[in-house]
CSV table of C-alpha atoms in Angstrom, one decimal:
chain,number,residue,atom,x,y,z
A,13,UNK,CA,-20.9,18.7,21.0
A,14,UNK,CA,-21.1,16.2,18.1
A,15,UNK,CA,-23.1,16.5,14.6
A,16,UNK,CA,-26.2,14.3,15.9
A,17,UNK,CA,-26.5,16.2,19.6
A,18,UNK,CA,-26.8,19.8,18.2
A,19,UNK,CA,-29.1,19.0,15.0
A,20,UNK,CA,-31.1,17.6,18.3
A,21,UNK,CA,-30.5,20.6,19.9
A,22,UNK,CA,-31.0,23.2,17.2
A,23,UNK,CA,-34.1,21.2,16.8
A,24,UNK,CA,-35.3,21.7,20.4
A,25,UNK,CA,-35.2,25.4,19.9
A,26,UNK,CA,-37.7,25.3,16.7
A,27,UNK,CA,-40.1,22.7,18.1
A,28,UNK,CA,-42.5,25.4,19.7
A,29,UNK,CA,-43.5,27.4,17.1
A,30,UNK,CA,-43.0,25.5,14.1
A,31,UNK,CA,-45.8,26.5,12.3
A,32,UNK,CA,-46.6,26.1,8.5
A,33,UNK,CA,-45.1,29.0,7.6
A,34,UNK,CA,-41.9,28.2,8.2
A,35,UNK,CA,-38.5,29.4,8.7
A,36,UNK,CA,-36.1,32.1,6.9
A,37,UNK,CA,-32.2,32.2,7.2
A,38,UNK,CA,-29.5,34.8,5.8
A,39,UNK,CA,-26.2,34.1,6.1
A,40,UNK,CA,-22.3,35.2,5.1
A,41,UNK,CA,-19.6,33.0,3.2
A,42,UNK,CA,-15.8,33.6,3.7
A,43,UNK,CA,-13.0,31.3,2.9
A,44,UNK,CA,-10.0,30.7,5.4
A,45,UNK,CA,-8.6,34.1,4.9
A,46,UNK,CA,-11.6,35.7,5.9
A,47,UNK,CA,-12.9,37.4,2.0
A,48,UNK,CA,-16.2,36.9,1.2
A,49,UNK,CA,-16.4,34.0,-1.1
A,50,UNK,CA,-18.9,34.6,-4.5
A,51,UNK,CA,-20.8,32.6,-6.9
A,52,UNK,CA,-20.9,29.5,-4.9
A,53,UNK,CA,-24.4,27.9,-4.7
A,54,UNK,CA,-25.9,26.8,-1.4
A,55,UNK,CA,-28.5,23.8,-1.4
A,56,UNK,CA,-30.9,23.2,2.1
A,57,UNK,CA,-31.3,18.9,1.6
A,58,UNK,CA,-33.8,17.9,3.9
A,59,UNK,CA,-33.2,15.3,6.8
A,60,UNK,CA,-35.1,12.7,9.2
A,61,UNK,CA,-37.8,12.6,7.0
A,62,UNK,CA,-38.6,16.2,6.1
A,63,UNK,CA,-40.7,16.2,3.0
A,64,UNK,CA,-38.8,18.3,0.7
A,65,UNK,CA,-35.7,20.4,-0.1
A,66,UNK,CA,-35.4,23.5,-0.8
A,67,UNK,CA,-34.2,25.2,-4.3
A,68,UNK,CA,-30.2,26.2,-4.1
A,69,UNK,CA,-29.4,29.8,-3.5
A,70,UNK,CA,-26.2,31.6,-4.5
A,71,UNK,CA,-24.0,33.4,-2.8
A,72,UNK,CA,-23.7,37.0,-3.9
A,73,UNK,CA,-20.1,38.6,-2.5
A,74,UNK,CA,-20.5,36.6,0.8
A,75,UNK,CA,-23.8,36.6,1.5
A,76,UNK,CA,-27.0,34.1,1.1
A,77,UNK,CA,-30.7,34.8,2.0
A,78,UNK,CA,-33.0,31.5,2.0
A,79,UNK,CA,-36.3,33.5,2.7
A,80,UNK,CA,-38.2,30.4,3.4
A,81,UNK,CA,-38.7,27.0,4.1
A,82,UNK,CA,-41.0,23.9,5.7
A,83,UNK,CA,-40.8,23.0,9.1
A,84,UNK,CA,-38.1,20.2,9.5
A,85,UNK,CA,-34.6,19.1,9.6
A,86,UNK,CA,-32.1,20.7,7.1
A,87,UNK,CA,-28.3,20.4,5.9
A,88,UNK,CA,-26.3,23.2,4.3
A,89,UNK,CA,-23.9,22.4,1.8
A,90,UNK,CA,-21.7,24.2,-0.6
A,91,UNK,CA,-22.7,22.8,-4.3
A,92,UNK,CA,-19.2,22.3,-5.9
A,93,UNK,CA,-16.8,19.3,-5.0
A,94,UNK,CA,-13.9,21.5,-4.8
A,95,UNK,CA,-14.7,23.4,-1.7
A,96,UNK,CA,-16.4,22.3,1.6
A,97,UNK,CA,-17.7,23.7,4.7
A,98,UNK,CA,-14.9,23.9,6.9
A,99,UNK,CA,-16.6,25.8,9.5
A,100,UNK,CA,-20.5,26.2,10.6
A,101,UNK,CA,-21.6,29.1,13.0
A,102,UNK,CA,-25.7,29.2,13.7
A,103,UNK,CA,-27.9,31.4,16.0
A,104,UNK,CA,-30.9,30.8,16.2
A,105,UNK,CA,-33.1,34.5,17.0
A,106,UNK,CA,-37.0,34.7,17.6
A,107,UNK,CA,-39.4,36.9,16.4
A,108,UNK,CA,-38.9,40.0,18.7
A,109,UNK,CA,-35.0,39.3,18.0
A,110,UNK,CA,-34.1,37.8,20.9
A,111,UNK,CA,-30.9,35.1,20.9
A,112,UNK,CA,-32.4,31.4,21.6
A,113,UNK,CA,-29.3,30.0,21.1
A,114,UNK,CA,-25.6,29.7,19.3
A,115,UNK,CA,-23.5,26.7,18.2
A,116,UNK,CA,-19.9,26.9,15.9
A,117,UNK,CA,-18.2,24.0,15.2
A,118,UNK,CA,-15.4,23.2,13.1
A,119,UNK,CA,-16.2,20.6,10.3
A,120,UNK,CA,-13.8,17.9,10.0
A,121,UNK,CA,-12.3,16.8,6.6
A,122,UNK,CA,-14.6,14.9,4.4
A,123,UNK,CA,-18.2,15.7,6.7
A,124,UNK,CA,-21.0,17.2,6.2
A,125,UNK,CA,-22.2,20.7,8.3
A,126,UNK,CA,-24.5,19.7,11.1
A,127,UNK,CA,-28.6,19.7,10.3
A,128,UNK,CA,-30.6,22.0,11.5
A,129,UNK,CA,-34.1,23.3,12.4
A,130,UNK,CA,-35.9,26.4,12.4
A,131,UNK,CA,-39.5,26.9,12.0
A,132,UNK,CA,-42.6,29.1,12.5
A,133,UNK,CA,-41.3,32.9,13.3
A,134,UNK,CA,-37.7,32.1,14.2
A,135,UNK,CA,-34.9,33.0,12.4
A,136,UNK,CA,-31.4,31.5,11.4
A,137,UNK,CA,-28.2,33.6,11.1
A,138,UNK,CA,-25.5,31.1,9.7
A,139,UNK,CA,-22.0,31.9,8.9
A,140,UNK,CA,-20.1,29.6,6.7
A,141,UNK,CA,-16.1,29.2,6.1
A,142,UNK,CA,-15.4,27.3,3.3
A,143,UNK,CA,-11.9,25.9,2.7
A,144,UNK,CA,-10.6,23.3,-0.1
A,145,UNK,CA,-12.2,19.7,0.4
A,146,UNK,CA,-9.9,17.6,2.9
A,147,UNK,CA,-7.5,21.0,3.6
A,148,UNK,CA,-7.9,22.2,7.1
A,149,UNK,CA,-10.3,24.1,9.4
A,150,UNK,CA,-9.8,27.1,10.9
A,151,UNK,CA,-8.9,26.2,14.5
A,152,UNK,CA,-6.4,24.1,12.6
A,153,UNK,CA,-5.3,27.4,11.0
A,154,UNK,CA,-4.8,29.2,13.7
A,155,UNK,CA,-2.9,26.7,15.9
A,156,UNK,CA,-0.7,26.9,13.1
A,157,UNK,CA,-0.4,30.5,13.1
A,158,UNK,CA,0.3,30.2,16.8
A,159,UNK,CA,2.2,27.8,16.5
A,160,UNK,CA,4.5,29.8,14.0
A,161,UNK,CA,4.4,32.9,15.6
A,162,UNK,CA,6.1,30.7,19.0
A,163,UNK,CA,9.1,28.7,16.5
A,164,UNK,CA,9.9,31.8,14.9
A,165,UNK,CA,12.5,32.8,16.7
A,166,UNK,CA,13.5,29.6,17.7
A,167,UNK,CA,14.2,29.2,14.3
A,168,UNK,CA,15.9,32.5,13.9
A,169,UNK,CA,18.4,31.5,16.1
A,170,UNK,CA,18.9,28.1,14.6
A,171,UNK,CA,20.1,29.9,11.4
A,172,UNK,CA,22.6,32.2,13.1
A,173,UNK,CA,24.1,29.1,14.9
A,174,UNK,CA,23.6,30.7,18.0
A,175,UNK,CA,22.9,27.1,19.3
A,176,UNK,CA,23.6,27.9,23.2
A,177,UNK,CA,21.0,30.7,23.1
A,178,UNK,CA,18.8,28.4,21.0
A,179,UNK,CA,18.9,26.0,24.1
A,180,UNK,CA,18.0,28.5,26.5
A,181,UNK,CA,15.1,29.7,24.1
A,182,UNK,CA,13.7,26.2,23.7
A,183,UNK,CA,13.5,25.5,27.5
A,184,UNK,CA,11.9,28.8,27.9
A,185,UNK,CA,9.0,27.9,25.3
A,186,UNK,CA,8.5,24.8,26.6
A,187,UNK,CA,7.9,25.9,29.7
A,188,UNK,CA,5.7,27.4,28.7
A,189,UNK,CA,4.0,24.8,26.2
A,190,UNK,CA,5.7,21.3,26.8
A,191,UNK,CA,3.7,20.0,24.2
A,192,UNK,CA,5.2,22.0,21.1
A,193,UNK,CA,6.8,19.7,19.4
A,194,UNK,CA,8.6,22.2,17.0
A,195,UNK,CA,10.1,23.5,20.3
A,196,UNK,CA,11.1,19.6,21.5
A,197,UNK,CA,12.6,19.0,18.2
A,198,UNK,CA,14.5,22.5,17.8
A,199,UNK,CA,16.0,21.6,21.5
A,200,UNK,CA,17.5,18.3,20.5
A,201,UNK,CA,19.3,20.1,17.5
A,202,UNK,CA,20.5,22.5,19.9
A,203,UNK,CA,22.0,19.9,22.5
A,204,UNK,CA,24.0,18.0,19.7
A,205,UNK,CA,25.4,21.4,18.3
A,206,UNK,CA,26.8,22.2,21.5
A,207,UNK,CA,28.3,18.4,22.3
A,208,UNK,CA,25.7,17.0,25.1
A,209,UNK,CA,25.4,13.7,23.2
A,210,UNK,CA,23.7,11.7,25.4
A,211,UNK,CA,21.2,14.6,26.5
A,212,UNK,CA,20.7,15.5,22.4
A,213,UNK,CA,19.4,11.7,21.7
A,214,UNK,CA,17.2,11.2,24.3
A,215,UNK,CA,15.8,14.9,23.3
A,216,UNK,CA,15.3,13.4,19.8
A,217,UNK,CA,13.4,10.7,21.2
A,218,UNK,CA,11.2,12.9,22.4
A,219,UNK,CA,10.8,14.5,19.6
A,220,UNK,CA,10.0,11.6,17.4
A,221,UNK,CA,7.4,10.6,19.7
A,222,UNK,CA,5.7,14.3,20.1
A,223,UNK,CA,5.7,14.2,16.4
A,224,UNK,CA,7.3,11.8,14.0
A,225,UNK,CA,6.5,14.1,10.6
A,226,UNK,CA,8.6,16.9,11.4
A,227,UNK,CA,10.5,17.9,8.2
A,228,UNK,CA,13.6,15.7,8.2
A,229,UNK,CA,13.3,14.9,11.6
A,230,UNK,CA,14.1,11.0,10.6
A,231,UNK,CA,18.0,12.4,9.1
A,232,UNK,CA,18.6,14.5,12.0
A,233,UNK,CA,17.8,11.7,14.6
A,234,UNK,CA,20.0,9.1,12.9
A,235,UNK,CA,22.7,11.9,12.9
A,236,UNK,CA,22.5,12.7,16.3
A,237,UNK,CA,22.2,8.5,17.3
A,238,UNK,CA,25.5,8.4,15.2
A,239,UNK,CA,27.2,10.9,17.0
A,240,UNK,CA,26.2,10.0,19.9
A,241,UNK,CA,27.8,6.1,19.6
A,242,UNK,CA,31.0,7.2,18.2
A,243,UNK,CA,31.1,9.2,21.9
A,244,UNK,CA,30.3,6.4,23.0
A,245,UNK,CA,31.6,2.8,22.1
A,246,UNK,CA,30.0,1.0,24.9
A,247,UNK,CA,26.5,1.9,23.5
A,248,UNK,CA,27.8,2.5,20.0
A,249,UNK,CA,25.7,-1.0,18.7
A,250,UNK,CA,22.8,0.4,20.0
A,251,UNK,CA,22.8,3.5,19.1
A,252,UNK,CA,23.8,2.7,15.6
A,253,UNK,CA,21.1,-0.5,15.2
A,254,UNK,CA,18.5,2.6,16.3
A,255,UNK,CA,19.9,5.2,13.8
A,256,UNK,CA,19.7,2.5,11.3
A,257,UNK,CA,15.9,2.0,12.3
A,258,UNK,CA,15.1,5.2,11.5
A,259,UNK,CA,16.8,5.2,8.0
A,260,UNK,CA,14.7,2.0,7.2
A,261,UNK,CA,11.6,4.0,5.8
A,262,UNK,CA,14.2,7.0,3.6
A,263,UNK,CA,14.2,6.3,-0.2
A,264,UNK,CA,16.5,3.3,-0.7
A,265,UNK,CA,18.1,5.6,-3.5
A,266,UNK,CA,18.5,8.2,-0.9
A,267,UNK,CA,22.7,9.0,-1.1
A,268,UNK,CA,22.3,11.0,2.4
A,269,UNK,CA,21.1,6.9,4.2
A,270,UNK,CA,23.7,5.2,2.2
A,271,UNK,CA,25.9,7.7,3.7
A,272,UNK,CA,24.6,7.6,7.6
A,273,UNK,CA,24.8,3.4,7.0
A,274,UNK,CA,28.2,3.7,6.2
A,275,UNK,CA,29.5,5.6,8.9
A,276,UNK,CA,27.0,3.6,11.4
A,277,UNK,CA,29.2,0.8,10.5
A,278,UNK,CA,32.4,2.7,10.7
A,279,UNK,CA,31.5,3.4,14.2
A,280,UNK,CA,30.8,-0.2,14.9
A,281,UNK,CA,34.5,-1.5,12.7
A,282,UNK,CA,36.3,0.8,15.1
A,283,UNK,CA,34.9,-0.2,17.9
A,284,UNK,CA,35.7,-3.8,17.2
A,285,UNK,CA,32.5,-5.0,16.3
A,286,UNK,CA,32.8,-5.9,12.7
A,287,UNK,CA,30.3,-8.9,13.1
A,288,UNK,CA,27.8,-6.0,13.5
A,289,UNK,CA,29.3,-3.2,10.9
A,290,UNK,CA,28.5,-6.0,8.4
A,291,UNK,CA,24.9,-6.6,9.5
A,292,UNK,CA,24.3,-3.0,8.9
A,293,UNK,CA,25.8,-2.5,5.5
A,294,UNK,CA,24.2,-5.7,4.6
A,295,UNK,CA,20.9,-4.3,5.9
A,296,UNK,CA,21.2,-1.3,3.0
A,297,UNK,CA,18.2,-1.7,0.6
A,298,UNK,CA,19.7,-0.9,-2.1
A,299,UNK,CA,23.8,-1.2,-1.7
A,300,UNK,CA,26.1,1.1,-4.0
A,301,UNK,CA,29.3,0.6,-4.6
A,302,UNK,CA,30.5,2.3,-1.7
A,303,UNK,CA,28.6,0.2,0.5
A,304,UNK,CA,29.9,-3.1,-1.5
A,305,UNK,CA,33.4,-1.5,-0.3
A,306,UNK,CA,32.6,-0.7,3.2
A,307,UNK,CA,30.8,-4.2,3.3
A,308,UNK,CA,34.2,-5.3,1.8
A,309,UNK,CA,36.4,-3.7,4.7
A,310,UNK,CA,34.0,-5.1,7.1
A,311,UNK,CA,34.4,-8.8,6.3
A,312,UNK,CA,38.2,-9.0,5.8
A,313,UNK,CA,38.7,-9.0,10.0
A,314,UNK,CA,36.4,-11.8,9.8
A,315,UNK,CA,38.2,-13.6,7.1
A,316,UNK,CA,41.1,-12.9,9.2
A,317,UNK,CA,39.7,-14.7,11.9
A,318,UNK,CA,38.7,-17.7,10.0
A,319,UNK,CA,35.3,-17.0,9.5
A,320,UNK,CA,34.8,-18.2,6.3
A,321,UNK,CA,31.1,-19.2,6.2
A,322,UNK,CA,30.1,-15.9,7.1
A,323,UNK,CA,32.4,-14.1,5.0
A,324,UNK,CA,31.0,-16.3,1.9
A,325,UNK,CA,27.5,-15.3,2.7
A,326,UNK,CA,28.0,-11.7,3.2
A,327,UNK,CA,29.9,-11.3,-0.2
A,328,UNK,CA,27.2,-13.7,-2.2
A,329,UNK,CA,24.8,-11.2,-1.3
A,330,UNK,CA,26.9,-8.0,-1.8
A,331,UNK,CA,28.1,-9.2,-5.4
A,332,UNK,CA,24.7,-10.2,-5.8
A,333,UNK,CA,23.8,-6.6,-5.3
A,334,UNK,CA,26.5,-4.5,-7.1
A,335,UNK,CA,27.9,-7.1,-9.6
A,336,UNK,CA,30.6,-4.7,-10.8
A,337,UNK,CA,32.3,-3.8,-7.6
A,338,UNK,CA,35.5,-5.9,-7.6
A,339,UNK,CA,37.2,-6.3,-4.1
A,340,UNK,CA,34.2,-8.2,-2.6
A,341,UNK,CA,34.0,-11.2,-5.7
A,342,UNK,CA,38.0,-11.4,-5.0
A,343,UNK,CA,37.6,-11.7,-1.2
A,344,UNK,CA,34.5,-14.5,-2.0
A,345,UNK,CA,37.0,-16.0,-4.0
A,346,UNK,CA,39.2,-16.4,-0.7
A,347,UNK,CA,36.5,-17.4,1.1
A,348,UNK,CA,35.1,-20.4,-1.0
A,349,UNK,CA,38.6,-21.8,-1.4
A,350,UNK,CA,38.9,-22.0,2.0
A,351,UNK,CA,35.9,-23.6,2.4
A,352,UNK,CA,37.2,-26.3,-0.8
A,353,UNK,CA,34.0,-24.9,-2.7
A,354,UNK,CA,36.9,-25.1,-5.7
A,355,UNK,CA,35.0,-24.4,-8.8
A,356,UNK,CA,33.0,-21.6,-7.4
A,357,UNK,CA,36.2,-20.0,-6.0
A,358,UNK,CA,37.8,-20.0,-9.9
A,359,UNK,CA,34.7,-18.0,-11.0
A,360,UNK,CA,34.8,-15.3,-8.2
A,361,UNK,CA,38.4,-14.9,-9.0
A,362,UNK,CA,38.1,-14.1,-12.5
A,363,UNK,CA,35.6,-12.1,-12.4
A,364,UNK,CA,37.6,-10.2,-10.0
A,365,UNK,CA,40.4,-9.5,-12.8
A,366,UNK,CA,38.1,-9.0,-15.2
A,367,UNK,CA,37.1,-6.5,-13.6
A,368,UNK,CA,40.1,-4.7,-11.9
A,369,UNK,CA,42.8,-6.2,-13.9
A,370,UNK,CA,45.2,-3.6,-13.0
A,371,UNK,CA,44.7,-3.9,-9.7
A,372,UNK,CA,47.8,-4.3,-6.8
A,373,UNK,CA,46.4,-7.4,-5.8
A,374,UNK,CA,45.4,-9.0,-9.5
A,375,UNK,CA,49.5,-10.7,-9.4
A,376,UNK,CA,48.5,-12.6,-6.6
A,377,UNK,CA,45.2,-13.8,-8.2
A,378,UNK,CA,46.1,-15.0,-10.8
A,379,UNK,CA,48.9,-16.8,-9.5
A,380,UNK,CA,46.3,-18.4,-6.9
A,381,UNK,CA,43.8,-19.2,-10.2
A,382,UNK,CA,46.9,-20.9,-11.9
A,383,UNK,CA,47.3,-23.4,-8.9
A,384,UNK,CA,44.1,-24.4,-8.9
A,385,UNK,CA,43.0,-25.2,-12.4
């Protein structure tokens, strides 16, 4: 039932007898553990065009008496910004004591507690859980604690490695509940431990889509997608091009990314594809110098191969990025002398042995910027 259908239908219940003298409520106050919250001050605001409000009452160790008020619409709510009403319980009794009728409802972050109405002899029995403004309700609390309860041992066997029985324990949960995604993600984990590739990244799929905010769920897919194209060379660009993807959002500073990129493109170098190893290094945010090396070792198969253009762009961008990382200016160098970009050639070569001037290769080098000054 939403907010506006049960003010309407607390209000049918008070319509009869509203008469002048109005209502009377008492009431308890408990936070989300379930102790009796103190001190807090309660204020009835009049709705739909009640006259007037009523004074604010405090709570006393959990409990509130409003002794009375007009006939009307009302909304109670908790007078300090901190806290809110996170949960709203009502039954509405008559004068001889009978029940008339009951709502609870969860209150959703950032709303108010539904109105009600209670007039003439009836009375209102409210109980109130308050939580932190914006923090979650109850219900929330206790799929939570359900939730838990159901991973715990899930996760128990996940820290003794006992990844086979872990397997067996997930598809027994889920089962049970196919939609806990704790279980979904805990069941990918425990195919890649034991080697079903293929199985363990479709798993992970599934587990990004049940709930992408799973603590480090983005690291553990691109793992798996990793491991699954080095078994795999035929899908390896695939699989690394989606590993990659889900990399994209980390922290550019993020050493564990840097890392996964590299060895995506490792993958994708031993498979032949160096076209593509390239495109992923060169997709890094924020390159290091390990990546201007790996970017490096990607681009000399296509230098070998005559691709000069390419090679020239790649290495523009990755000295670009990490100036002081000498291999790629000396392979740009290469590069734009092949392409008779002369001048430009000179500069990439010097900076090369001013930067590695030790270097096995810096002999050759400078021979090369001897020839063409």
């Amino acid at each position: 039932m939403n907010i506006r259908a049960l003010a309407l239908a607390l209000a049918l219940l008070s319509v009869s007898s509203a008469a002048a003298d109005g209502g009377r409520a008492t009431g308890t106050v408990k936070d989300l553990a379930g102790r009796p919250a103190d001190g807090l001050e309660l204020h009835l605001v009049a709705e739909d065009g009640t006259p007037a409000s009523v004074p604010p009452v405090r709570v006393t160790k959990g409990r509130f008496v409003i002794p009375a008020f007009p006939p009307g619409s009302f909304r109670l709510v908790v007078v300090d910004g901190t806290v809110a009403v996170r949960r709203f319980e009502i039954a509405i009794r008559g004068s001889d004591g009978a029940r008339l009728g009951a709502t609870a409802v969860d209150v959703p972050p950032g709303a108010a507690p539904p109105a009600f109405a209670v007039g003439g002899t009836q009375r209102a029995e409210i109980v109130l859980t308050i939580g932190p403004a914006g923090g979650p309700s109850p219900s929330d609390i206790r799929a939570a604690r359900q939730t838990s309860a159901k991973l715990e041992r899930l996760n128990a066997l996940l820290s003794e490695g006992a990844f086979e029985e872990l397997l067996r324990a997930c598809d027994d949960t889920l089962a049970a509940d196919p939609t806990l995604a704790g279980a979904v993600y805990l069941r990918a984990v425990a195919l890649w431990k034991t080697g079903r590739l293929p199985e363990a990244a479709e798993a992970i799929r599934r587990a990004l889509q049940a709930d992408p905010e799973q603590s480090g769920i983005d690291a553990v897919a691109a793992a798996i997608l990793l491991d699954a194209a080095a078994a795999t060379p035929a899908s390896a660009p695939a699989l690394v091009a989606e590993a990659a993807a889900r990399l994209a959002s980390r922290d550019p500073s993020d050493r564990a990314r840097r890392a996964a990129t590299r060895r995506g493109a490792e993958i994708l170098l031993d498979a032949g594809r160096a076209d593509e190893a390239l495109d992923v290094l060169l997709g890094d945010p924020a390159p290091d110098a390990e990546t201007a090396l790996a970017a490096y070792n990607a681009a000399v198969p296509l230098y070998n191969a005559g691709k000069m253009e390419r090679v020239r762009d790649a290495m523009r961008r990755i000295v670009t990025a990490v100036p002081d990382s000498a291999p790629p200016h000396r392979l740009l160098g290469r590069a734009l002398l092949a392409l008779g970009e002369i001048d430009a050639a000179a500069r990439e070569i010097e900076t090369f042995l001013r930067l590695a001037p030790d270097d096995p290769e810096a002999g050759n080098e400078r021979a090369i910027l001897e020839g063409i000054r």
